[in-house]
Every structure is written in structure tokens, then in C-alpha cells.
C-alpha positions as semicolon CSV with decimal commas, in nm:
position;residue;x (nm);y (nm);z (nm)
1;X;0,000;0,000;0,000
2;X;0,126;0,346;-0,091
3;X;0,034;0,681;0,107
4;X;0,154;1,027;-0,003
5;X;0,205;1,294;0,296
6;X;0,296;1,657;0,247
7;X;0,598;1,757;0,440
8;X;0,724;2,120;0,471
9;X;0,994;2,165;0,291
10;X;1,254;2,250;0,613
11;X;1,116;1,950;0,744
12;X;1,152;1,670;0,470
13;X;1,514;1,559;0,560
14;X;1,412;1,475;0,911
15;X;1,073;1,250;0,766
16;X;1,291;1,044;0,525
17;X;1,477;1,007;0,810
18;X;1,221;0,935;1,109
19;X;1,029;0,707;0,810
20;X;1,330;0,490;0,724
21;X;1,374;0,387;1,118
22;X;1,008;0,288;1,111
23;X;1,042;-0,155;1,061
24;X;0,698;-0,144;0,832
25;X;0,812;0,127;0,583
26;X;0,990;-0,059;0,277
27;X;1,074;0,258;0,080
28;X;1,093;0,661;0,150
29;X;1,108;0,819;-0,154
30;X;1,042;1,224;-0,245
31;X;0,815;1,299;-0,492
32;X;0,822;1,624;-0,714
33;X;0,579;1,861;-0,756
34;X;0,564;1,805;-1,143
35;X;0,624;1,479;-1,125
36;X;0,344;1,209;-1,284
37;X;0,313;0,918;-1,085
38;X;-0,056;0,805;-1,215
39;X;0,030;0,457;-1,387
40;X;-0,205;0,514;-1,590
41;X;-0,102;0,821;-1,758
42;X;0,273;0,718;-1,771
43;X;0,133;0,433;-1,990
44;X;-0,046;0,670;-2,220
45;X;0,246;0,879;-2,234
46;X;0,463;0,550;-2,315
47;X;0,232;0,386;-2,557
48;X;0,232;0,779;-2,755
49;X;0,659;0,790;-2,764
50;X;0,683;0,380;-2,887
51;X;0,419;0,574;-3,164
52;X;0,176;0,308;-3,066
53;X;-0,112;0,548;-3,080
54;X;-0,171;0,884;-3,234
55;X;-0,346;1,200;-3,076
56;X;-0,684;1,319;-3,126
57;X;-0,724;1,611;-3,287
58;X;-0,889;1,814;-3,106
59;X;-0,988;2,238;-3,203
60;X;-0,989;2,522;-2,957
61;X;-1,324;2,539;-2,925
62;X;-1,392;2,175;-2,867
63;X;-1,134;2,187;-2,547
64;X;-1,318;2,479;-2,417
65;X;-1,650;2,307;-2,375
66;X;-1,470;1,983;-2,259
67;X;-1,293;2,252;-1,997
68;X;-1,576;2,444;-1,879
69;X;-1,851;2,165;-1,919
């Protein structure tokens, strides 16, 4: 099972820390603000750079309603 906690910044060193002595925990590991870590969407994204599948075309005005729908 995986949780994700916010930390203050000033205090992340001491939670990897304080996490890693903990017997349970198997892994401590930051995540970054723009980093994806959906599995489902890093498939997508893989499946697009192999060229596996194309995008949809898709016009301005077709994301706005999609947007604001």
C-alpha cells in the first residue's frame, strides 16, 4: 500500500529520516511537484513515444467546452 504525505519543505530531511527507522516502511522516496506518478497516464504517455497510438485532434473550441462543461 502506498500513502503520499505533504511535508514542509525545512522538514523533509528529518521524515525520510524518522520514516526509514520505522520496521513497516519498505521505501521513502520524495516525490516532485511536477512529477506524474498516475500509472495510468505514464502508460499513455509511453504507448504515444513507442508511436503506438496517435493523438486526437482536437480544435480550440472543442477543449473549451470539454474545460468548462
Amino acid at each position: 500500500m502506498k500513502y503520499i504525505i505533504d511535508i514542509a519543505e525545512n522538514k523533509a530531511a528529518f521524515a525520510e529520516e524518522f520514516f526509514k527507522t520505522i520496521s513497516f516502511v519498505k521505501n521513502v522516496q520524495p516525490i516532485m511537484p511536477n512529477e506524474i506518478t498516475n500509472p495510468a497516464i505514464l502508460q499513455s504517455i509511453e504507448t504515444y513515444e513507442k508511436g503506438a497510438t496517435q493523438p486526437t485532434p482536437l480544435n480550440l473550441q472543442e477543449l473549451k467546452e470539454m474545460i468548462y462543461a
